[in-house]
Short mmCIF file of C-alpha atoms in Angstrom, two decimals:
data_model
loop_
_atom_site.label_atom_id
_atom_site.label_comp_id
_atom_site.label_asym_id
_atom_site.label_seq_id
_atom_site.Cartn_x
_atom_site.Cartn_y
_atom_site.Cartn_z
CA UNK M 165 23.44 -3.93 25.88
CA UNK M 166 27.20 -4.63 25.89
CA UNK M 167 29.44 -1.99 24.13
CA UNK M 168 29.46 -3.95 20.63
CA UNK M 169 25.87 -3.73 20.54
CA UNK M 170 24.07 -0.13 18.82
CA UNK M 171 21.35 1.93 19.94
CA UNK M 172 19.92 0.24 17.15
CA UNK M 173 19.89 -3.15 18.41
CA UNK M 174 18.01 -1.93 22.01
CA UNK M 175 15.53 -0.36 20.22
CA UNK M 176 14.58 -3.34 17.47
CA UNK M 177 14.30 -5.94 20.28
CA UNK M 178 12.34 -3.47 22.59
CA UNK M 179 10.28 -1.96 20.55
CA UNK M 180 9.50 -6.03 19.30
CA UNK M 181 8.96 -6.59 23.03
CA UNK M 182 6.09 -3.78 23.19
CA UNK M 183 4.71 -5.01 19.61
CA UNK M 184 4.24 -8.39 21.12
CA UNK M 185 2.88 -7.02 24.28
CA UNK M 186 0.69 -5.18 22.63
CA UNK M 187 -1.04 -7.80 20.43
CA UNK M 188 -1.18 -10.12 23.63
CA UNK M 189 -2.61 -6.96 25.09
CA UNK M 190 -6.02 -6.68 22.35
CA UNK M 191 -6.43 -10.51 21.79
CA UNK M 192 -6.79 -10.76 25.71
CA UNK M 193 -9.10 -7.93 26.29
CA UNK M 194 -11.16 -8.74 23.08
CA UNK M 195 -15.36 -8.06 24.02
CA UNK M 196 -15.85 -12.03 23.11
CA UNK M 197 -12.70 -12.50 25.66
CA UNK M 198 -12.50 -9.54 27.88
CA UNK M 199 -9.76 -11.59 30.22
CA UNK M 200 -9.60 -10.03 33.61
CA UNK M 201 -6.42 -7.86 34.95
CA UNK M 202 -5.37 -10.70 37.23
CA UNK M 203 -5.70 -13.23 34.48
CA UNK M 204 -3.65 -11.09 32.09
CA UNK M 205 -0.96 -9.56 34.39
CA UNK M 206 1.13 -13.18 34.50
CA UNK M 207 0.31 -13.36 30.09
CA UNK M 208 2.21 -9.55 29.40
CA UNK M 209 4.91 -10.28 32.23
CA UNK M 210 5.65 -13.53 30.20
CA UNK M 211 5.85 -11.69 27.11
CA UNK M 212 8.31 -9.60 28.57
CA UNK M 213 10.81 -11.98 30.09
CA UNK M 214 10.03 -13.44 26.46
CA UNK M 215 11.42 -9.87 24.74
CA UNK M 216 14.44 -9.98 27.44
CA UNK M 217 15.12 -13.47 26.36
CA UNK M 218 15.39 -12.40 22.23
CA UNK M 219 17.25 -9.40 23.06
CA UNK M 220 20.26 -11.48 25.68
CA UNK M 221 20.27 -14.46 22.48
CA UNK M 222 20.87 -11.86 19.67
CA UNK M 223 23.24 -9.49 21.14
CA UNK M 224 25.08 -12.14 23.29
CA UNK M 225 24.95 -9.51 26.31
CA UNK M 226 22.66 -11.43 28.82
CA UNK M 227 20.92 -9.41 31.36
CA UNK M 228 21.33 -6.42 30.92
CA UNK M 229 20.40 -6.67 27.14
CA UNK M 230 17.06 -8.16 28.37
CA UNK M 231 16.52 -5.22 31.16
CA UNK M 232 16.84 -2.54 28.24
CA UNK M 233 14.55 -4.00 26.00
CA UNK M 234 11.70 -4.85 28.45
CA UNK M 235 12.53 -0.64 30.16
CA UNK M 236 11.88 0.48 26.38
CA UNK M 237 8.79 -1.67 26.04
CA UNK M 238 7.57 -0.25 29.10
CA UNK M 239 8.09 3.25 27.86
CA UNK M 240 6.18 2.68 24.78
CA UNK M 241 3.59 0.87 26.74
CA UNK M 242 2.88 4.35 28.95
CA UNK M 243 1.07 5.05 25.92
CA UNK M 244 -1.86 2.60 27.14
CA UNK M 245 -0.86 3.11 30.75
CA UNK M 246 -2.58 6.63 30.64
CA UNK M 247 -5.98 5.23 30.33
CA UNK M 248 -5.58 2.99 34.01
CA UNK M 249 -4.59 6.31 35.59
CA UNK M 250 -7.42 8.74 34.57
CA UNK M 251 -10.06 6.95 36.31
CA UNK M 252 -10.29 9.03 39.05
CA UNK M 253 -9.93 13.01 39.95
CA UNK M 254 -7.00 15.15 38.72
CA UNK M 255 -5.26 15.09 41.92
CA UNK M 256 -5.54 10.88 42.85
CA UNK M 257 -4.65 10.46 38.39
CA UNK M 258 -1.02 12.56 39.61
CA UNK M 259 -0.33 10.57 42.12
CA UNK M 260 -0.78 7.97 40.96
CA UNK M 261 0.94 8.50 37.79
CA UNK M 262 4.10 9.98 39.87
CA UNK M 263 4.14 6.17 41.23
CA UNK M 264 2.99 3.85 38.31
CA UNK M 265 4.92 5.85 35.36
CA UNK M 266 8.61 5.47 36.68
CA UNK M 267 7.12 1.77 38.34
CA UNK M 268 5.84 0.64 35.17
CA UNK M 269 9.15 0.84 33.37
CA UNK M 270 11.29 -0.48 36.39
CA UNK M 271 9.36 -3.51 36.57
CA UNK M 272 9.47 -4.31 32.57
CA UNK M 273 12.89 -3.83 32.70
CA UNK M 274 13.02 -6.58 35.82
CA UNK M 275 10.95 -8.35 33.87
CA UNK M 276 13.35 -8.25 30.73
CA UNK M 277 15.83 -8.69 32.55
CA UNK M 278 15.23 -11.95 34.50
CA UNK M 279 14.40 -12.86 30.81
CA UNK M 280 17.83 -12.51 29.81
CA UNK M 281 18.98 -13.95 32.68
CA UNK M 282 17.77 -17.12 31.70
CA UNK M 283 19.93 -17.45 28.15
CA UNK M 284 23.84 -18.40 28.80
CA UNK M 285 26.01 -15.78 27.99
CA UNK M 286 27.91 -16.29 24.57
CA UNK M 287 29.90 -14.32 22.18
CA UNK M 288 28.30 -13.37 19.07
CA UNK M 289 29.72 -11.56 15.99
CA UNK M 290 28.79 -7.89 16.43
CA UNK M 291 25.89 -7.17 14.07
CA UNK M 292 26.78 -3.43 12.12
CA UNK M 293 23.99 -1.03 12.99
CA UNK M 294 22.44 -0.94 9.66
CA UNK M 295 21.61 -4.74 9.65
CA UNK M 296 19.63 -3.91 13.15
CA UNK M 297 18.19 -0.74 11.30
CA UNK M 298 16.52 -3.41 9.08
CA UNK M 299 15.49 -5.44 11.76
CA UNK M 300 13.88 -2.72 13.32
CA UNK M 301 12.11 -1.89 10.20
CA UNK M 302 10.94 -5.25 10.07
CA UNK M 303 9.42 -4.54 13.49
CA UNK M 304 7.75 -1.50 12.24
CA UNK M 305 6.29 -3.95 9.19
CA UNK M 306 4.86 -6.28 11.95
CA UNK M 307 3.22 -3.42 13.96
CA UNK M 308 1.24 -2.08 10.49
CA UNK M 309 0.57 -6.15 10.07
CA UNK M 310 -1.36 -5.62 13.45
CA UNK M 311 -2.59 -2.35 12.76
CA UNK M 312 -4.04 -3.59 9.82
CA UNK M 313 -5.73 -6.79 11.58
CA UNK M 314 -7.38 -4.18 13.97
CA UNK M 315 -8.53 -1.96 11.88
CA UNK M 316 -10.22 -4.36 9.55
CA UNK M 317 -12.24 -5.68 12.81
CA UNK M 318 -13.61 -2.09 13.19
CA UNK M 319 -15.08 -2.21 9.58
CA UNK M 320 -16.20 -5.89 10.02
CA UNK M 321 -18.09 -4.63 13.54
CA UNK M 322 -19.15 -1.56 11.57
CA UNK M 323 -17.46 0.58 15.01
CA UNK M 324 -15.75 3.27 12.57
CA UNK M 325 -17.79 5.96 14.09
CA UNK M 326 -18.05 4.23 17.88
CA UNK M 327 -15.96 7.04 19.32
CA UNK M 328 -17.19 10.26 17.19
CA UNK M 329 -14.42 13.00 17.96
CA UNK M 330 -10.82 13.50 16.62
CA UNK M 331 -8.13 14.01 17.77
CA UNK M 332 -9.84 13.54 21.16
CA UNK M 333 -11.52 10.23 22.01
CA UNK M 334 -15.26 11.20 23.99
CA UNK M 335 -13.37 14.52 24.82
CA UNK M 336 -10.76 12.87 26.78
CA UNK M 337 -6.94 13.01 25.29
CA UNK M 338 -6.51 10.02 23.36
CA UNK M 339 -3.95 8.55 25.94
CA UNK M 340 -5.80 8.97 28.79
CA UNK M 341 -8.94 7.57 27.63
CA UNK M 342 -10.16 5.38 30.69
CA UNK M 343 -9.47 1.65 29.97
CA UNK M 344 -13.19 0.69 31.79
CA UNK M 345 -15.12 2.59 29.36
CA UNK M 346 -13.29 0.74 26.30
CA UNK M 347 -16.40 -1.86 26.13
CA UNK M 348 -18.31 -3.60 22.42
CA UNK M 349 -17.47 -0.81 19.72
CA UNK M 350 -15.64 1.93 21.54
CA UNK M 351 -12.87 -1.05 22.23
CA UNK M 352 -12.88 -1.57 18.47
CA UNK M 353 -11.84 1.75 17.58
CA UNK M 354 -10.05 3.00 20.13
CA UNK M 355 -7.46 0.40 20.25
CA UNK M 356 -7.25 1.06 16.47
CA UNK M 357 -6.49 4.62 17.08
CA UNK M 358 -3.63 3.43 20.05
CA UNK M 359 -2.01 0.57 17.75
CA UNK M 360 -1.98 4.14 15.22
CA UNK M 361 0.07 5.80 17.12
CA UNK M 362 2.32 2.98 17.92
CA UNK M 363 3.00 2.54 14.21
CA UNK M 364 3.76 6.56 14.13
CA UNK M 365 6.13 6.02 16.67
CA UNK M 366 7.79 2.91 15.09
CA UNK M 367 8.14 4.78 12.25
CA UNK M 368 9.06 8.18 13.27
CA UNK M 369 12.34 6.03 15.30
CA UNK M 370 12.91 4.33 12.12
CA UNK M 371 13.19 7.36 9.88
CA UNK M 372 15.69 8.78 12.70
CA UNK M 373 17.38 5.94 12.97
CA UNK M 374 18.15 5.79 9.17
CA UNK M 375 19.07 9.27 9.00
CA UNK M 376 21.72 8.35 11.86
CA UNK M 377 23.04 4.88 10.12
CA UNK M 378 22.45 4.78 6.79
CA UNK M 379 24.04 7.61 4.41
CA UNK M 380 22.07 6.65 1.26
CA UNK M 381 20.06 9.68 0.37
CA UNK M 382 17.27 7.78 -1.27
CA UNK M 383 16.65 5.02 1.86
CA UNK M 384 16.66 8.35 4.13
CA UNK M 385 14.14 10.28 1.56
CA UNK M 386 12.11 6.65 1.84
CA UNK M 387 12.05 6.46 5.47
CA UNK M 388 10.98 10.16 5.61
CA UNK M 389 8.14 9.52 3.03
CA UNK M 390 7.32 6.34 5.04
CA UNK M 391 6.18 8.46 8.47
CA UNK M 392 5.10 11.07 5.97
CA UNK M 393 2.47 8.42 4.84
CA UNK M 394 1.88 7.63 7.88
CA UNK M 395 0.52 10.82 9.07
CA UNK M 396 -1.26 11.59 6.11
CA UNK M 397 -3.23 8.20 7.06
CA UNK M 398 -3.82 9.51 10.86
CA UNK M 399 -5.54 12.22 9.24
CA UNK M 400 -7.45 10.65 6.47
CA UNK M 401 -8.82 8.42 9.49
CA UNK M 402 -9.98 11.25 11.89
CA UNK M 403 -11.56 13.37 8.92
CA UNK M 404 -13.28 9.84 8.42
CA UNK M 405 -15.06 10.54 11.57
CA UNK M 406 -15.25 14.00 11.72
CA UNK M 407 -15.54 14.87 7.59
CA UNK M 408 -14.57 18.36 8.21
CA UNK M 409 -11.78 20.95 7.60
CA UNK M 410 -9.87 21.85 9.56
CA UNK M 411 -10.75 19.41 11.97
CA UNK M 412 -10.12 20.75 15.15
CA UNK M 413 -13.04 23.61 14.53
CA UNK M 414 -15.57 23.12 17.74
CA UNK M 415 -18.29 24.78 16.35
CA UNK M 416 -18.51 22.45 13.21
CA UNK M 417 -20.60 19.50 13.95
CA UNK M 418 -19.53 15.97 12.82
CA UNK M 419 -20.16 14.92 8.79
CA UNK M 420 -18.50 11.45 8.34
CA UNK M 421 -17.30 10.79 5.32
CA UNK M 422 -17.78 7.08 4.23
CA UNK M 423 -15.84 7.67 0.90
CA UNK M 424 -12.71 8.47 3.22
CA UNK M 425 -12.86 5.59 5.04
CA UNK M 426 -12.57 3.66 1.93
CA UNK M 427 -9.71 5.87 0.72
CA UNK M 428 -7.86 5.27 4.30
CA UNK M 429 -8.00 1.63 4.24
CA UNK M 430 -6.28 1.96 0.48
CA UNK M 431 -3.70 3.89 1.71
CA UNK M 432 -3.12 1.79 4.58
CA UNK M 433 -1.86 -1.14 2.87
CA UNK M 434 0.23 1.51 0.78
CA UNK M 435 2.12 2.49 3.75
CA UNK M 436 2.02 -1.63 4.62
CA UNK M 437 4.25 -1.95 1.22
CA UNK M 438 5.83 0.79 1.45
CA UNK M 439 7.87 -0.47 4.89
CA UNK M 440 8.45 -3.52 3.41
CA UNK M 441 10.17 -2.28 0.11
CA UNK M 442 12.24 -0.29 2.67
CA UNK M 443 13.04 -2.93 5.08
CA UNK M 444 14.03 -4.88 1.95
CA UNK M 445 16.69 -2.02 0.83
CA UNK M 446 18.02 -1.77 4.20
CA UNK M 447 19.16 -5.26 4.96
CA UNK M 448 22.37 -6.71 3.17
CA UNK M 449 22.46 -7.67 0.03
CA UNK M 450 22.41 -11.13 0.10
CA UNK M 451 25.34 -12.90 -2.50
CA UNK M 452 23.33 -15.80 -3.94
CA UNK M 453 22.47 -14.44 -7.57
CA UNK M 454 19.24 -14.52 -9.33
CA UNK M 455 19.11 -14.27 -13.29
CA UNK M 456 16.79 -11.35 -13.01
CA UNK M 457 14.77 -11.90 -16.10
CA UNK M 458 12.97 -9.10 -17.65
CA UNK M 459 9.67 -11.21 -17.93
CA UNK M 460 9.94 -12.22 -13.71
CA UNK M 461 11.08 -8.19 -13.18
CA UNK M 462 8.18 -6.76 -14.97
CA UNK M 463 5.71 -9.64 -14.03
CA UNK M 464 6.25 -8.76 -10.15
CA UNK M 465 5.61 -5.18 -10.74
CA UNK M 466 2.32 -5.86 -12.64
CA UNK M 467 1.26 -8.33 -9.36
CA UNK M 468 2.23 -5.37 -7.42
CA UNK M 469 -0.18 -3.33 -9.62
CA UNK M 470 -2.98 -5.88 -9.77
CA UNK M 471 -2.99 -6.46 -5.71
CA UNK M 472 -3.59 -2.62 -5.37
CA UNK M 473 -6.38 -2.32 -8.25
CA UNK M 474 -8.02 -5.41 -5.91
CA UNK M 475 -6.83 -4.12 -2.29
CA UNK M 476 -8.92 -1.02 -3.56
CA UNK M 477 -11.75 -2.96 -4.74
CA UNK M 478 -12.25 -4.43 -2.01
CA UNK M 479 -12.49 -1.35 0.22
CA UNK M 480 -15.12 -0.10 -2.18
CA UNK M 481 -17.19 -3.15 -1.36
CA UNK M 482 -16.18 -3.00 2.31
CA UNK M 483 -17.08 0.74 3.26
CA UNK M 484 -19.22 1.50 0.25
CA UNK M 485 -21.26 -2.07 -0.28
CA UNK M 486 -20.56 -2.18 -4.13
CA UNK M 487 -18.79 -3.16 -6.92
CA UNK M 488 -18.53 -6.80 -5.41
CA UNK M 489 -18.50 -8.60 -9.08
CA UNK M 490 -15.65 -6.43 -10.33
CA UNK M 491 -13.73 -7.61 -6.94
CA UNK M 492 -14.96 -11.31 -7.72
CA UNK M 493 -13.79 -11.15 -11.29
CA UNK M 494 -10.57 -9.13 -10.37
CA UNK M 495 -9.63 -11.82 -7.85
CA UNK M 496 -9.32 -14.52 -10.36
CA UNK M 497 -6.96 -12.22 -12.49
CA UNK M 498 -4.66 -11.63 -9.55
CA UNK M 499 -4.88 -15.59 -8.70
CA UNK M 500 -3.78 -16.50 -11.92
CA UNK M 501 -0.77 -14.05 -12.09
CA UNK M 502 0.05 -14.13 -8.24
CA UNK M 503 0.19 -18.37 -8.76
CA UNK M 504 1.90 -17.75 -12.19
CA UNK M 505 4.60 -16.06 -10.42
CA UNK M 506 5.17 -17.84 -7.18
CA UNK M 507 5.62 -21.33 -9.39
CA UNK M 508 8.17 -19.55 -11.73
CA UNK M 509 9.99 -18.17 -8.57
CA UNK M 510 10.32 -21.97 -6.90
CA UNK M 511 11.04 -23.66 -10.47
CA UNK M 512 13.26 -21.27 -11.98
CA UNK M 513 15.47 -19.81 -8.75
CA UNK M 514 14.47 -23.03 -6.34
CA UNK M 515 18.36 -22.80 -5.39
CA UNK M 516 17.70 -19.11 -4.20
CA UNK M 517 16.14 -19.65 -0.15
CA UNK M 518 14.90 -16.15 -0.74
CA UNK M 519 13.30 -17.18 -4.28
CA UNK M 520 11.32 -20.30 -2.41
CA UNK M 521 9.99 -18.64 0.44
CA UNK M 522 8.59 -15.62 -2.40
CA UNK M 523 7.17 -18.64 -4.69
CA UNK M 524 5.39 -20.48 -1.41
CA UNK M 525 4.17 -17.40 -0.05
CA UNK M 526 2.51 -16.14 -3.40
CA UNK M 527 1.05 -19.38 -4.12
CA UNK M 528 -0.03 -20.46 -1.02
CA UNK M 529 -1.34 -16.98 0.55
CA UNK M 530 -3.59 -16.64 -3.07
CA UNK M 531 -4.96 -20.07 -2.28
CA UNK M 532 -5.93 -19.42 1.23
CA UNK M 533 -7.10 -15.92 0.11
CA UNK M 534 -9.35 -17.24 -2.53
CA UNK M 535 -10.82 -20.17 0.12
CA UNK M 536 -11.40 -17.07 2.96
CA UNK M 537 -13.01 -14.71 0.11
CA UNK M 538 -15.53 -17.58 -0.70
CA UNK M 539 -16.05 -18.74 2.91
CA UNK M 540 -16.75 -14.73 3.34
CA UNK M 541 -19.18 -14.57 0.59
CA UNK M 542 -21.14 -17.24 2.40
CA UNK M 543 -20.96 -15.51 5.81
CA UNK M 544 -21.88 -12.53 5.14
CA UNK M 545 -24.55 -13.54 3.08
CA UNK M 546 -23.13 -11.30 0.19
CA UNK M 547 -24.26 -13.95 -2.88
CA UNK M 548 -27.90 -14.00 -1.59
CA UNK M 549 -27.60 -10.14 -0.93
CA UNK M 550 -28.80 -10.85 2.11
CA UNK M 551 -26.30 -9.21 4.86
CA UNK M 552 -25.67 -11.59 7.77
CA UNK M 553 -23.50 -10.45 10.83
CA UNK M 554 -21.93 -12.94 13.62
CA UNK M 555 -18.79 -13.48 14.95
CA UNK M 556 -18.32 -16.01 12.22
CA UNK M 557 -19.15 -13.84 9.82
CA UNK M 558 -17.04 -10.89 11.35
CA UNK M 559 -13.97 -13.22 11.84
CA UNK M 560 -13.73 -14.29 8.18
CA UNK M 561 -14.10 -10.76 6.45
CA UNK M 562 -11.27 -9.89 8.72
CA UNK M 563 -8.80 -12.93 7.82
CA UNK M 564 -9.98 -12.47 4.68
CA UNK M 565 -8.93 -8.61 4.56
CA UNK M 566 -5.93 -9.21 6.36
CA UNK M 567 -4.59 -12.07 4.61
CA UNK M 568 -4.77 -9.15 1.37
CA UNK M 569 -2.50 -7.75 3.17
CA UNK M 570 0.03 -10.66 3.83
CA UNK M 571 -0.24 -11.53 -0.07
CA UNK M 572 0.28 -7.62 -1.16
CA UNK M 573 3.48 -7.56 1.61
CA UNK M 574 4.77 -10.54 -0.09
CA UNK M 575 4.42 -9.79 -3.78
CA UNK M 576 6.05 -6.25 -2.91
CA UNK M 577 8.68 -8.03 -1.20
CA UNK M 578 9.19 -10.28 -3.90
CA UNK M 579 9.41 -7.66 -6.48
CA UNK M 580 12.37 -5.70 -4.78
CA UNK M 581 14.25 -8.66 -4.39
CA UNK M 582 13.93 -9.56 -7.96
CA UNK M 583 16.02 -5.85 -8.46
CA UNK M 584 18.26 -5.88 -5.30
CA UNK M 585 19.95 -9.63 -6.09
CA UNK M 586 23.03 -9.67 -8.20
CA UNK M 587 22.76 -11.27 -11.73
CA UNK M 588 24.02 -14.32 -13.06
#
């Protein structure tokens, strides 16, 4: 990027470029999809020119913005590349890999840049590097968004044990796992265990990249905590599959531990809020004022409360297949509190744009949450305890999980900007 433009500013729009390429990435290779190589090559190129585009508009630096974010997303990407390379013997997977690698990255970054080519060249008002710290940790919110999505397909396919070693996928290294083996559940959960590591990544940048820009000792002891949480759920979700300690002992055989995986997809959407109340913190404050009422303070920390005593409910009737009335009754509770909320939010600060979008998004998201919980219920079967699988079926526990998570993101959000605006 030009000379105006931060570290910080390459790194949001590339690693946004790789996010993107990444979700293209599953949804094309999906088992119901399964879109061939040729088929997809033209889809993640488009992406890229896409990223190269973003990056020449925001920073106002043209080309050469868009070649560095599509040569970053191409670095991150090696993390997938691994898996085309290791299909043959040691010798033919360095060779190639001496090619490929350095290949890989100079074509994104052609890619990127004949992206940027393609937006006029303007001057834009420098953006400080903590307002692109927050965009990147915005990023980092999207990729756990994703990470979330995928992992709730491996519970809804019932693949949490389709590869059954940790750290090590089938005894390979997990990024050089060969791509042609990733068929039906293996897919599921191996690409759960990739889009892991690129949210460990995204946050391990952030939490440097805070510590670099930002000299508020609590947002750096937050983004710390953030990749600390992170890890901690890595590990929670390969003693899932391999329920023993320390987990790298050979000579122990597997003991899953069901209970765990319940526990890890609690603490997923913990780590979910967690990047968003950060993300929140680190952009500007914004100068429109909001009363701040002690009723609409408190009232978005109890939603914030409620959400996790249901997030946590359902993962008990996920993993462990009970306590489904107690999530049914606890859903109406949140409803009525999460549609409470969003109306006061529009009627009382309707003049606030942040205040609106809060109010929609908790009133709307509960609505469609409530209509995908019932449509779920009916899928699955689960009123007539009768369990029913299909890709109906599969899709709607999923939407309905990850929507959860859209509603939780919001509330959270919602709640830190009721104590972040100034007061009237």
């Amino acid at each position: 990027m030009n000379r105006r433009a931060p570290l910080a500013a390459w790194l949001a729009t590339g690693f946004a470029t790789a996010v993107a390429m990444w979700t293209a990435g599953y949804l094309a290779r999906l088992p119901a999809v399964n879109l061939p190589p040729p088929a997809l090559l033209p889809v993640l190129v488009a992406v890229l020119a896409a990223g190269g585009a973003l990056a020449a508009w925001t920073t106002g630096a043209g080309p050469l913005a868009g070649a560095r974010a599509g040569g970053l997303a191409g670095i991150v990407n090696l993390l997938v590349l691994g898996g085309l390379l290791s299909e043959g013997s040691g010798a033919a997977t360095a060779s190639a890999a001496a090619l490929w690698l350095p290949g890989s990255v100079a074509l994104s970054a052609a890619a990127g840049a004949a992206g940027g080519a393609a937006v006029p060249r303007r001057e834009r008002a420098p953006l400080e590097p903590r307002a692109w710290v927050a965009r990147f940790a915005w990023v980092a919110v999207a990729a756990t968004l994703l990470l979330l999505a995928v992992g709730g397909l491996v519970t809804s396919h019932g693949a949490g044990l389709a590869v059954p070693d940790w750290p090590r996928s089938y005894g390979y290294n997990m990024f050089l796992f060969p791509l042609s083996r990733m068929t039906g559940g293996v897919y599921y959960e191996h690409a759960h265990r990739l889009f892991g590591a690129l949210v460990g990544l995204a946050t391990l940048v952030l939490a440097l990249l805070v510590q670099r820009h930002v000299p508020d000792r609590a947002l750096r002891g937050a983004a710390w905590g953030a990749l600390a949480l992170v890890v901690v759920q890595g590990v929670l979700g390969g003693l899932r599959v391999v329920g023993r300690w320390p987990w790298f002992a050979p000579e122990a055989p597997p003991s899953p531990k069901v209970v765990l995986a319940a526990v890890h997809g609690v603490l997923a959407h913990l780590v979910l809020g967690w990047l968003v109340a950060l993300a929140m913190c680190l952009a500007p404050r914004r100068s429109e004022p909001l009363a701040g009422r002690t009723f609409d303070r408190a009232g978005s920390a109890l939603l914030v409360v409620l959400l996790g005593i249901q997030i946590a409910l359902g993962a008990v009737q996920r993993h462990l297949a009970w306590g489904l009335m107690a999530h049914v009754a606890w859903a109406a509770v949140v409803a009525v509190a999460a549609v409470a909320l969003g109306a006061r939010a529009r009627g009382l600060y309707g003049a606030h744009r942040g205040a609106r979008w809060a109010g929609h998004l908790l009133a709307e998201l509960t609505v469609l949450q409530l209509v995908l919980g019932l449509a779920t219920l009916v899928a699955t079967g689960a009123l007539l305890e009768s369990r029913r699988e299909g890709a109906v079926a599969v899709t709607l526990a999923t939407l309905h999980q990850w929507c959860g998570a859209w509603l939780f993101a919001a509330a959270v959000a919602w709640a830190v900007q009721l104590r972040r605006a100034p007061r009237v």
